[in-house]
Each structure stands twice: as structure tokens, then as C-alpha cells.
PDB file of N, CA and C in Angstrom:
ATOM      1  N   UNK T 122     -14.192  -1.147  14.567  1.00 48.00           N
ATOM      2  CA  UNK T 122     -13.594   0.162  14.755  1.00 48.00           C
ATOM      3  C   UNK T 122     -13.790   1.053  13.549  1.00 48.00           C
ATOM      4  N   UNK T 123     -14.292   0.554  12.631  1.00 54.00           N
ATOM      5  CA  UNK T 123     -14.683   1.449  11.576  1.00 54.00           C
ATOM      6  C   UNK T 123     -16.006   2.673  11.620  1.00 54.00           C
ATOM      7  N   UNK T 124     -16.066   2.775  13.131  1.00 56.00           N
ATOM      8  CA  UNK T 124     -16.786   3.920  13.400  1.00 56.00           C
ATOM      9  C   UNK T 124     -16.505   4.728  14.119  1.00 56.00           C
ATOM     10  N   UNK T 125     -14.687   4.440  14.116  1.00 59.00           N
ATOM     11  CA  UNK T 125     -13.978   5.276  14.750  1.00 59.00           C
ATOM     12  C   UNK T 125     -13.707   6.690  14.641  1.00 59.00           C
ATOM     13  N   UNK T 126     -14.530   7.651  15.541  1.00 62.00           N
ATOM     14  CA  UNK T 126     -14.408   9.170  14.930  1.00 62.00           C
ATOM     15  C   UNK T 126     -13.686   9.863  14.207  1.00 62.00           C
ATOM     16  N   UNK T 127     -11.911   9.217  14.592  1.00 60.00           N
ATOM     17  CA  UNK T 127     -10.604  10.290  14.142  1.00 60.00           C
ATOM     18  C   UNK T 127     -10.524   9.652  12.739  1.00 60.00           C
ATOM     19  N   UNK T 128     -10.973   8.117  12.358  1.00 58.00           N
ATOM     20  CA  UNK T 128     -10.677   7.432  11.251  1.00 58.00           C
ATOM     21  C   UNK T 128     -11.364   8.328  10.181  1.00 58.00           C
ATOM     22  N   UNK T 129     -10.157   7.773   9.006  1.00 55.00           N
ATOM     23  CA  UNK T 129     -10.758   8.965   7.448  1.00 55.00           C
ATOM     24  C   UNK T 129     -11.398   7.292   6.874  1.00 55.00           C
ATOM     25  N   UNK T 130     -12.170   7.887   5.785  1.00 54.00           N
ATOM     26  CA  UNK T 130     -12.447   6.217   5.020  1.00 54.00           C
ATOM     27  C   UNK T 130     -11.680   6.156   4.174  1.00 54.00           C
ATOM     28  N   UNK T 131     -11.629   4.835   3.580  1.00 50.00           N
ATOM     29  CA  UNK T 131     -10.655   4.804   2.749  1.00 50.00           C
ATOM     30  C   UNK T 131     -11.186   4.895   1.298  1.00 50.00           C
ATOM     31  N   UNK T 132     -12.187   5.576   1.262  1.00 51.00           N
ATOM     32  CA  UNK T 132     -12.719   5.166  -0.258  1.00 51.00           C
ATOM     33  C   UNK T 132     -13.323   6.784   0.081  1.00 51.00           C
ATOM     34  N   UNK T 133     -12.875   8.029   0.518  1.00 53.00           N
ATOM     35  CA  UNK T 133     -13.242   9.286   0.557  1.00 53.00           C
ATOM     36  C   UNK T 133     -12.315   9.890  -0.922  1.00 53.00           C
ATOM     37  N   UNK T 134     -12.769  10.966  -1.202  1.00 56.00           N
ATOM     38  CA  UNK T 134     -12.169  11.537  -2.621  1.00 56.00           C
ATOM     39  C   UNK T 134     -11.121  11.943  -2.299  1.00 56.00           C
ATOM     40  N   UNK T 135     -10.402  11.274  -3.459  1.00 56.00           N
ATOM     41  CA  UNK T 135      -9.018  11.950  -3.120  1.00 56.00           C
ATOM     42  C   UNK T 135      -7.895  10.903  -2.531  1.00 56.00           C
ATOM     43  N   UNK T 136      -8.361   9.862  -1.665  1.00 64.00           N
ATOM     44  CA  UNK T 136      -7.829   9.487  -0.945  1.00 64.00           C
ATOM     45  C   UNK T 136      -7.624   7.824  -1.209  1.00 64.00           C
ATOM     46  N   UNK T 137      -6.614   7.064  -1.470  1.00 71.00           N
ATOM     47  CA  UNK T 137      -6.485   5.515  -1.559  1.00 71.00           C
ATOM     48  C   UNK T 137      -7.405   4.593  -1.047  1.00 71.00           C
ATOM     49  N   UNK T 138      -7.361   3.473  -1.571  1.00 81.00           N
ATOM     50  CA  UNK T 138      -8.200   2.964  -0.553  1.00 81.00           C
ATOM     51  C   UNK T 138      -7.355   1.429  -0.001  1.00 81.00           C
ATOM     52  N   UNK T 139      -7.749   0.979   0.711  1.00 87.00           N
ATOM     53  CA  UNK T 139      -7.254   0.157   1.750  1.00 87.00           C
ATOM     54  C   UNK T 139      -6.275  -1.244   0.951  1.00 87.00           C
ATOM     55  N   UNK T 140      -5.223  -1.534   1.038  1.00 90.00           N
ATOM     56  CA  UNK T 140      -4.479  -2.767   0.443  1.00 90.00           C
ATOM     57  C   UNK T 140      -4.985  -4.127   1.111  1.00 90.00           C
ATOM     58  N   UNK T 141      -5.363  -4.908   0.395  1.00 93.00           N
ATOM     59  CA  UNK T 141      -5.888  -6.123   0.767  1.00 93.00           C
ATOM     60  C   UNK T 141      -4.627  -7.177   1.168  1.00 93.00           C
ATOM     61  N   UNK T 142      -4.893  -8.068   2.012  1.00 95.00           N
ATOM     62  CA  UNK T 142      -3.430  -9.066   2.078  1.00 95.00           C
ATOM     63  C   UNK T 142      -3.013  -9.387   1.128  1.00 95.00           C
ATOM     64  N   UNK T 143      -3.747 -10.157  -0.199  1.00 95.00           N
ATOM     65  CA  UNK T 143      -3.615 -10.425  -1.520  1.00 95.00           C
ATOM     66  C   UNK T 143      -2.679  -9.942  -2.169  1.00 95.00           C
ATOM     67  N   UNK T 144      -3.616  -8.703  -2.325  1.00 93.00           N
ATOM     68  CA  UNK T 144      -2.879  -7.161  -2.866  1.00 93.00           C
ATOM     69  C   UNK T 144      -1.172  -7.542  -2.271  1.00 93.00           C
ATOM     70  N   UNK T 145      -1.217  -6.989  -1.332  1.00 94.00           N
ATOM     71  CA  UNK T 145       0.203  -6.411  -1.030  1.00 94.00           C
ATOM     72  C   UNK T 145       0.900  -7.667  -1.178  1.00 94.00           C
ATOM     73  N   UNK T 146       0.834  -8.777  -0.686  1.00 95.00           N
ATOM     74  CA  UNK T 146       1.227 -10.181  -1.184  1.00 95.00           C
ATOM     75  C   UNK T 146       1.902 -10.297  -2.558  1.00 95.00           C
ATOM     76  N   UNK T 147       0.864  -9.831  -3.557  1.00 93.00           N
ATOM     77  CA  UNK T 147       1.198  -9.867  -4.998  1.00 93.00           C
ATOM     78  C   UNK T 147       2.275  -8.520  -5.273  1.00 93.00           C
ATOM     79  N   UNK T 148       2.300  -7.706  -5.189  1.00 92.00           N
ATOM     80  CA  UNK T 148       3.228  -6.583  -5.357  1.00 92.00           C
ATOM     81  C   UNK T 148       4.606  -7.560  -4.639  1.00 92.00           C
ATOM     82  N   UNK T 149       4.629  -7.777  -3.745  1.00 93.00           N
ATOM     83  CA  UNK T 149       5.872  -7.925  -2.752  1.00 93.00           C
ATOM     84  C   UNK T 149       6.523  -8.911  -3.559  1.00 93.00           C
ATOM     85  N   UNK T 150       5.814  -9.971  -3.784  1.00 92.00           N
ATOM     86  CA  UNK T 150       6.222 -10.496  -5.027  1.00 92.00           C
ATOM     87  C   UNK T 150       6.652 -10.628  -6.704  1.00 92.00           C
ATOM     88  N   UNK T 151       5.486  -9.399  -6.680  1.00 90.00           N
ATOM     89  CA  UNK T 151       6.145  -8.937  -8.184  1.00 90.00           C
ATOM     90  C   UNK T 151       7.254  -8.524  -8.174  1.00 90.00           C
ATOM     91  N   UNK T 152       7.946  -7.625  -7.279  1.00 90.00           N
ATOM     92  CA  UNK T 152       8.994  -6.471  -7.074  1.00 90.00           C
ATOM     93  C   UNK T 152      10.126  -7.631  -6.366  1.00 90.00           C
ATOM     94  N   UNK T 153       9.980  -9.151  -5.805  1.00 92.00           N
ATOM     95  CA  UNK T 153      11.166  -9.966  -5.606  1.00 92.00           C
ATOM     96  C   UNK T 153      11.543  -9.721  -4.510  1.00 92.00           C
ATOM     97  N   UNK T 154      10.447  -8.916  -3.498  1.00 93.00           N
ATOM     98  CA  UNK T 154      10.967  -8.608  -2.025  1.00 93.00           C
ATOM     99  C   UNK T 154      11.141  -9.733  -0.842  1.00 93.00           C
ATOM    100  N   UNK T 155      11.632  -9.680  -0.074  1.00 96.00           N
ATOM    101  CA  UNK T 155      11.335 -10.720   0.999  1.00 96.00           C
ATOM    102  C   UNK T 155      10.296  -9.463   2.087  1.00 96.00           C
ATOM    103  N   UNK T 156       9.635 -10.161   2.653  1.00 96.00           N
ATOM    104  CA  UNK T 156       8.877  -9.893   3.861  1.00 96.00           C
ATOM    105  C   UNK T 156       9.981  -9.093   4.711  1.00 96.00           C
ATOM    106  N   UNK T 157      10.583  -8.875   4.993  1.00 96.00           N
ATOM    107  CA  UNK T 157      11.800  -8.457   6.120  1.00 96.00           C
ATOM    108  C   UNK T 157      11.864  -7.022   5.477  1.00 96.00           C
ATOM    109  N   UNK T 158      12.424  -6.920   3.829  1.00 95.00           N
ATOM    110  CA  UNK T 158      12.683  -6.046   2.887  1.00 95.00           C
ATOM    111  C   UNK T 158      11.517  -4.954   2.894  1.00 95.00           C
ATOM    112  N   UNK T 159      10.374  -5.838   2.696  1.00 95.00           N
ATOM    113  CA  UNK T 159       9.232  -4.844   2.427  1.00 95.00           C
ATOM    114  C   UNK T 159       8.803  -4.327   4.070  1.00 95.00           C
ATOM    115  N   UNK T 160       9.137  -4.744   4.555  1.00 95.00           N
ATOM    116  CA  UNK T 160       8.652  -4.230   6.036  1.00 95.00           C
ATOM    117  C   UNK T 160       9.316  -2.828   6.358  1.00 95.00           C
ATOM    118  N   UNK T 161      10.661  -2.708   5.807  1.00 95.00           N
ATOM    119  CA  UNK T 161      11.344  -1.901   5.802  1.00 95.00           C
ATOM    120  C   UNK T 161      11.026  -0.431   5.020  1.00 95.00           C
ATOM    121  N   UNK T 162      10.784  -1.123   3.889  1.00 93.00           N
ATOM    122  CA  UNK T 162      10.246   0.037   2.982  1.00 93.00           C
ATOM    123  C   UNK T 162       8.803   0.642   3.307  1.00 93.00           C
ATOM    124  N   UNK T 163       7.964  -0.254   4.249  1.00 91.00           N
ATOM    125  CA  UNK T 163       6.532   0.343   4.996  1.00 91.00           C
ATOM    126  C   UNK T 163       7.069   1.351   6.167  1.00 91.00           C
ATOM    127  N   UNK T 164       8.808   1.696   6.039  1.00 89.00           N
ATOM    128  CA  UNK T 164       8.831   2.857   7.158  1.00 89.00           C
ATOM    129  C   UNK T 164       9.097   2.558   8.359  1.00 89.00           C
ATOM    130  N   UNK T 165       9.598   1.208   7.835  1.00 91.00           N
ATOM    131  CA  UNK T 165      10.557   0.429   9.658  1.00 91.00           C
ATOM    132  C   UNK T 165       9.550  -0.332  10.188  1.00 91.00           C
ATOM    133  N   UNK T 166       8.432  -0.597   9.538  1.00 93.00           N
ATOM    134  CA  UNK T 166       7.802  -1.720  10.411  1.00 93.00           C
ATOM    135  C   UNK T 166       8.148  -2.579  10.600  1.00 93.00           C
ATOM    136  N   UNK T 167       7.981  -3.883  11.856  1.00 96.00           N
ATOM    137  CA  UNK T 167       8.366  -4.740  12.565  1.00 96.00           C
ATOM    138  C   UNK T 167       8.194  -5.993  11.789  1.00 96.00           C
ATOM    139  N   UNK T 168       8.879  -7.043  11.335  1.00 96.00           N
ATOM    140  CA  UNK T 168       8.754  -8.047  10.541  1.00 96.00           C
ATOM    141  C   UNK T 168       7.587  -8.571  10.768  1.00 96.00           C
ATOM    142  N   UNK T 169       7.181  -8.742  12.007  1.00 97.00           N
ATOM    143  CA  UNK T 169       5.705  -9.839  12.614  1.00 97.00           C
ATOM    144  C   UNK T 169       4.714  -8.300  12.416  1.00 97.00           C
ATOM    145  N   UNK T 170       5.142  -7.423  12.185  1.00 96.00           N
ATOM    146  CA  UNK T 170       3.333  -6.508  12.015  1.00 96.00           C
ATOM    147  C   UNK T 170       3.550  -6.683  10.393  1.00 96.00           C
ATOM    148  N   UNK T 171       4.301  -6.945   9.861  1.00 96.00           N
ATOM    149  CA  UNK T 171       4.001  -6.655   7.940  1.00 96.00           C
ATOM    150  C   UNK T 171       3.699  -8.746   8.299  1.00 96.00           C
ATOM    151  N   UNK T 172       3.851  -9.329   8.353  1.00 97.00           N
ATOM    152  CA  UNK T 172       3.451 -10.456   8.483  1.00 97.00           C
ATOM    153  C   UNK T 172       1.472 -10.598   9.028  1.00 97.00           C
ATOM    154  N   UNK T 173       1.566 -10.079  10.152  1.00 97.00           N
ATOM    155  CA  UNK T 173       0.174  -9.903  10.084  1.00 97.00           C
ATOM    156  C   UNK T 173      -0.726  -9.339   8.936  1.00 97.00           C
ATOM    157  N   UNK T 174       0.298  -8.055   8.454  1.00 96.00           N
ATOM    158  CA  UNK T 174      -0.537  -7.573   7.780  1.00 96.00           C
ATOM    159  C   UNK T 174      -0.940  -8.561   6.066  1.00 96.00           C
ATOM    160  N   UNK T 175       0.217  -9.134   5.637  1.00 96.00           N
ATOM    161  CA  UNK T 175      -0.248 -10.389   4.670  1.00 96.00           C
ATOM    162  C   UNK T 175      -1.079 -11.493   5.122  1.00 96.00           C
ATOM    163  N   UNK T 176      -1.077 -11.777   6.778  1.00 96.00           N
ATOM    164  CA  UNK T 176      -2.094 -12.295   6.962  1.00 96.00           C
ATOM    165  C   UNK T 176      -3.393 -12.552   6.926  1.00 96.00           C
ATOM    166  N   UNK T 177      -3.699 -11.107   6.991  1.00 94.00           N
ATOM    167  CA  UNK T 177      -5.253 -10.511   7.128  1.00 94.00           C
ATOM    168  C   UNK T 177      -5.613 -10.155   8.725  1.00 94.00           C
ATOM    169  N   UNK T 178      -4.385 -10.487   9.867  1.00 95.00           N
ATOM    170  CA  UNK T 178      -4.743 -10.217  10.688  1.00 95.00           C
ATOM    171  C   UNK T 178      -5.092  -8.704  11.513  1.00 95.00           C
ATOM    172  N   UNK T 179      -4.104  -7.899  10.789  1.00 94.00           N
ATOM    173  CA  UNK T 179      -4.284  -6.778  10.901  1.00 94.00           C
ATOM    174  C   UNK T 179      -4.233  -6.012   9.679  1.00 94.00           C
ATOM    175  N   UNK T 180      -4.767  -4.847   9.684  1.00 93.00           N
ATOM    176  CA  UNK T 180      -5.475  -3.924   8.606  1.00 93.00           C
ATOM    177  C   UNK T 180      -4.276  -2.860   8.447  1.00 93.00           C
ATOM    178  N   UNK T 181      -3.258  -3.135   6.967  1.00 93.00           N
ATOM    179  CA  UNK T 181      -2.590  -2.411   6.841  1.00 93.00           C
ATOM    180  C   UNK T 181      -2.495  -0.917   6.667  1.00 93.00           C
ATOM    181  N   UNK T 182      -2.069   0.108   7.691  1.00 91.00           N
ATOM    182  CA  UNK T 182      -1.776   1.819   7.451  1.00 91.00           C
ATOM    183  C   UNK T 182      -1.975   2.110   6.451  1.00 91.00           C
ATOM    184  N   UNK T 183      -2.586   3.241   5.284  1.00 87.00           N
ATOM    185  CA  UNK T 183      -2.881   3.624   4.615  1.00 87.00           C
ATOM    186  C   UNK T 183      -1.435   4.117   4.486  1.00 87.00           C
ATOM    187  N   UNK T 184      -0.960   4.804   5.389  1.00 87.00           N
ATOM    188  CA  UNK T 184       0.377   5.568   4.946  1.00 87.00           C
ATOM    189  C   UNK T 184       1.656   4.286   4.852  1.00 87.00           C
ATOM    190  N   UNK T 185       1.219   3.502   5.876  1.00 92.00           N
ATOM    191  CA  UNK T 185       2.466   2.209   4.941  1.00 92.00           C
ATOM    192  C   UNK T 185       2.028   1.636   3.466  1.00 92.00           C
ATOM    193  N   UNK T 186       1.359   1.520   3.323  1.00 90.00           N
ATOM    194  CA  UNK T 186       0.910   0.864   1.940  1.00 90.00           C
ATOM    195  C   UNK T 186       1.251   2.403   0.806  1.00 90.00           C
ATOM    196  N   UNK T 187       1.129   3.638   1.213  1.00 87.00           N
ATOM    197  CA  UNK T 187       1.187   4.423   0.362  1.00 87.00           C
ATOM    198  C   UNK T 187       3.044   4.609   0.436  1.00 87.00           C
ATOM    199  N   UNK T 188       3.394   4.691   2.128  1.00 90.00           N
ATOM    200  CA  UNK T 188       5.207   3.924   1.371  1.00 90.00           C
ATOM    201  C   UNK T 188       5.827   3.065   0.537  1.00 90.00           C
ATOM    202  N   UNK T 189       5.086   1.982   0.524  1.00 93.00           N
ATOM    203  CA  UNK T 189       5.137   0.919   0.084  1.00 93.00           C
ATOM    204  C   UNK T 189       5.234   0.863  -1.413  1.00 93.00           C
ATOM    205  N   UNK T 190       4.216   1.949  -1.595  1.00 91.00           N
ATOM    206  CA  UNK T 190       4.202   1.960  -2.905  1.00 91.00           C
ATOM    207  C   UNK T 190       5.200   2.896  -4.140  1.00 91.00           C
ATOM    208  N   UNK T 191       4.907   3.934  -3.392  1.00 88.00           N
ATOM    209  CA  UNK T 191       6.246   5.054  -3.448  1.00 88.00           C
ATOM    210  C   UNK T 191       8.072   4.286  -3.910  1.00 88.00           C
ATOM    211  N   UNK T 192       7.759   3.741  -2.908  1.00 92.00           N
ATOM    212  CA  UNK T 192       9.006   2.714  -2.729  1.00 92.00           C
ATOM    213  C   UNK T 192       9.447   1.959  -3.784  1.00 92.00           C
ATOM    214  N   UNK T 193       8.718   0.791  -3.911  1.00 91.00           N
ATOM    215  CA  UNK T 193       8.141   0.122  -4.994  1.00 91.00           C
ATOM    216  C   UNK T 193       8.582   0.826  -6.382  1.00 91.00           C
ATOM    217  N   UNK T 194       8.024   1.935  -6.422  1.00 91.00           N
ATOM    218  CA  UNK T 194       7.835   2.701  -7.872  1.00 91.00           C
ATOM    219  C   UNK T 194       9.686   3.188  -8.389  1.00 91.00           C
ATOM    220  N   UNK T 195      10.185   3.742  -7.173  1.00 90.00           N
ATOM    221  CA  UNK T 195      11.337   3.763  -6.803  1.00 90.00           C
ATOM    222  C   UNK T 195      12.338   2.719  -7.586  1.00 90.00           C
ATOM    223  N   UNK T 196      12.056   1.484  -7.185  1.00 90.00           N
ATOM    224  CA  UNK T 196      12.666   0.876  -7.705  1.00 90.00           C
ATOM    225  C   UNK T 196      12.790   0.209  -8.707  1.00 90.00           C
ATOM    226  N   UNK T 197      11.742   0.697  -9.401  1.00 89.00           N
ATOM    227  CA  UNK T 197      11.426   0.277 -10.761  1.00 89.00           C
ATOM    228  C   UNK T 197       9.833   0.030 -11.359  1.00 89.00           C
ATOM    229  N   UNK T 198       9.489  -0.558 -10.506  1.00 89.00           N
ATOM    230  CA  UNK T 198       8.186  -1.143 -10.686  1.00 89.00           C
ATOM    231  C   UNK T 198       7.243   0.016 -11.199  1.00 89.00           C
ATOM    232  N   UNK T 199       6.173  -0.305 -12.598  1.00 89.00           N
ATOM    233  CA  UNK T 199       5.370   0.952 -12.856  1.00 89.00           C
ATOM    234  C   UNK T 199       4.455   1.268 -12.183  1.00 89.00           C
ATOM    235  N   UNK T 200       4.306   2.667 -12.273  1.00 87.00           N
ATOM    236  CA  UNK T 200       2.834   2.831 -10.933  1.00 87.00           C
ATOM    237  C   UNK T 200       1.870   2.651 -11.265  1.00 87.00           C
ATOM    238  N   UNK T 201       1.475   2.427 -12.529  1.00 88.00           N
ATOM    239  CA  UNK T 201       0.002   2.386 -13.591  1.00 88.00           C
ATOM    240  C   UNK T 201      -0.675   1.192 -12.265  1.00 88.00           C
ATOM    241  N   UNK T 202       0.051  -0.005 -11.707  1.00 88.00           N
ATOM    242  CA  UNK T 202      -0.788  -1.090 -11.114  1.00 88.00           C
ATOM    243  C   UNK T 202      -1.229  -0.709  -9.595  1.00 88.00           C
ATOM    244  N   UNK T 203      -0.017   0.342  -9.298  1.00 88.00           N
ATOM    245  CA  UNK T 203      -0.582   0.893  -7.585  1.00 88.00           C
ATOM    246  C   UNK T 203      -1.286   2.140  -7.671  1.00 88.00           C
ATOM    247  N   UNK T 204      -2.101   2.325  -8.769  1.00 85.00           N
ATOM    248  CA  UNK T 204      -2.857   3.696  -8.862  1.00 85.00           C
ATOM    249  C   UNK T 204      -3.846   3.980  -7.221  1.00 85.00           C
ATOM    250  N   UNK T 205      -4.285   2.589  -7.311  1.00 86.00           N
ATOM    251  CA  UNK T 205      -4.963   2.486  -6.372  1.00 86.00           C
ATOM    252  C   UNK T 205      -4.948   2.999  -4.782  1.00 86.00           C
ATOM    253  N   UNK T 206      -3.672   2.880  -4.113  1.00 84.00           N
ATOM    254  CA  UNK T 206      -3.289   3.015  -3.484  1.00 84.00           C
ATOM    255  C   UNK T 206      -2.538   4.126  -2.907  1.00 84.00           C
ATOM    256  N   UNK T 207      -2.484   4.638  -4.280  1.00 83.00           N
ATOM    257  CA  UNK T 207      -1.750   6.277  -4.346  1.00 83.00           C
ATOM    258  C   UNK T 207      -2.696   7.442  -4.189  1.00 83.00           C
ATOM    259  N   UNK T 208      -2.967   8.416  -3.390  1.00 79.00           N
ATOM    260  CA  UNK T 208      -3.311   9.979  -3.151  1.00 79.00           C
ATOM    261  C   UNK T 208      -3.858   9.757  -4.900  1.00 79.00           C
ATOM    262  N   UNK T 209      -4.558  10.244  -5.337  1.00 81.00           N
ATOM    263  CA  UNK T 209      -5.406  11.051  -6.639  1.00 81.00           C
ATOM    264  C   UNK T 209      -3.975  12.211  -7.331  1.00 81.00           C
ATOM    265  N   UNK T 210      -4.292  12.909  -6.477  1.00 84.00           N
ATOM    266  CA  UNK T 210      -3.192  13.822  -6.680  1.00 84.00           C
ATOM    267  C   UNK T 210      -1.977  13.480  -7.189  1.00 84.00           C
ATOM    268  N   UNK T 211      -1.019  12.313  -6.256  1.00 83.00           N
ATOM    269  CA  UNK T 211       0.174  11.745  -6.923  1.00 83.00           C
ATOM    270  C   UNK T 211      -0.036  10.939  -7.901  1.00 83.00           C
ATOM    271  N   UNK T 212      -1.123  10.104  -7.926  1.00 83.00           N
ATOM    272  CA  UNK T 212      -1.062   9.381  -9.165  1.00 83.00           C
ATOM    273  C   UNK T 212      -1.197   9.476 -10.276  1.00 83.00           C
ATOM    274  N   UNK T 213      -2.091  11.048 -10.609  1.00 85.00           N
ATOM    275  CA  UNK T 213      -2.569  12.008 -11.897  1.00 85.00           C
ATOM    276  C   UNK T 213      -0.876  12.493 -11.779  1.00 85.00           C
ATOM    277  N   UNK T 214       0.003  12.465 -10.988  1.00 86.00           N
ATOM    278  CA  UNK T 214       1.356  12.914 -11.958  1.00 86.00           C
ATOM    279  C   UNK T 214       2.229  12.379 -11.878  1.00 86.00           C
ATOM    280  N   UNK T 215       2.124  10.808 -11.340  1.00 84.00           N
ATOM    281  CA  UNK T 215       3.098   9.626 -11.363  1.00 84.00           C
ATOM    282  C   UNK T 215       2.421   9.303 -13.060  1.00 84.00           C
ATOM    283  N   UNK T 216       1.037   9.083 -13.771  1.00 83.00           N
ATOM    284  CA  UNK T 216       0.944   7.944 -14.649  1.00 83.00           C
ATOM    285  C   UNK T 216       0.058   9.233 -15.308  1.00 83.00           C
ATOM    286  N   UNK T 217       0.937   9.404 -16.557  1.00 77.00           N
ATOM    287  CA  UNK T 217       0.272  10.116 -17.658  1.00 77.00           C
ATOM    288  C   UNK T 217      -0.782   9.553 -18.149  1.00 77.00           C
ATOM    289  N   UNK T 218      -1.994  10.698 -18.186  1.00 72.00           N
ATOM    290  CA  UNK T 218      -3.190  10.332 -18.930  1.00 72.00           C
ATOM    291  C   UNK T 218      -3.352  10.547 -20.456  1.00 72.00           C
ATOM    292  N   UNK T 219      -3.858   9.646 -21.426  1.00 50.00           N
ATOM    293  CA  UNK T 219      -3.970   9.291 -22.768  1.00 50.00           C
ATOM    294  C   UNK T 219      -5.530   9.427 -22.471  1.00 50.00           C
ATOM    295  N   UNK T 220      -5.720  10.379 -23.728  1.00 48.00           N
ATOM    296  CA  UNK T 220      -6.869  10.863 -24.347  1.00 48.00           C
ATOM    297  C   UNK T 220      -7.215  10.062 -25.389  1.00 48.00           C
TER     298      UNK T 220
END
């Protein structure tokens, strides 16, 4: 489906690019979440779709992973490690740049 017309890519300027199961695995864990918790903070998703999505079975929302992260940051966690995942835009004024 990645030649799906309406689909944006995820590696276009400007724009995040895709959270790997790994990825989000490791955050959820850094931050001490349970699976249930973080599902919540992806914006009410369903325990068994954020489960897939650490699975690898399904390909996590760009806009849940960019909740996710938001979220995350929220509660403490620095954003310097979810640059990735963040809009260009928010992340040039979530994480000050050093010259």
C-alpha cells in the first residue's frame, strides 16, 4: 500500500518519519508506561491495535506516534531522542540548537 495515492511519505521534508516497533517499544519503556497507558496517550487507541503496533503487525499512524511523543515530552521525557518523529517545525522549537 505504499503506493497509495492519498498516502504522504514519511521521509518527505518537513515531515517525521515512520516509528519502528523497536522504536516505540524502547520509549514506552524508557518513560515506565504500560501498553494500556501508552495506547491512551496515541489518542484512545485500542489496547490490541498499540499491541500490534509493537508487534510489527501493523504500521503505526504518523499522527499517533507524533501523540505519543508530544505526550511523552509532557511528562518529562526530553525531546532531543524523539526529534525524529516530531514535524521539523516542532522540533526546531521543542530542542534548542547549539552553534
Amino acid at each position: 500500500m505504499t503506493n497509495h495515492p492519498g498516502r504522504k511519505p514519511g521521509s518527505a521534508d518537513g515531515w517525521p518519519i515512520r516509528m519502528t516497533p523497536e522504536q516505540l517499544r524502547d520509549i514506552r519503556s524508557r518513560c515506565g508506561l504500560t501498553q494500556s497507558q501508552a495506547a491512551e496517550l496515541c489518542g484512545g487507541a485500542a489496547l490490541r491495535t498499540f499491541q500490534q503496533w509493537e508487534a510489527g503487525d501493523r504500521a503505526m499512524p504518523m499522527s499517533a506516534s507524533g501523540l505519543l511523543c508530544c505526550a511523552v515530552i509532557l511528562l518529562g521525557m526530553p525531546p532531543e531522542p524523539l526529534a525524529p518523529w516530531l514535524p521539523k517545525p516542532i522540533a526546531a522549537k521543542l530542542i534548542p540548537q547549539t552553534e
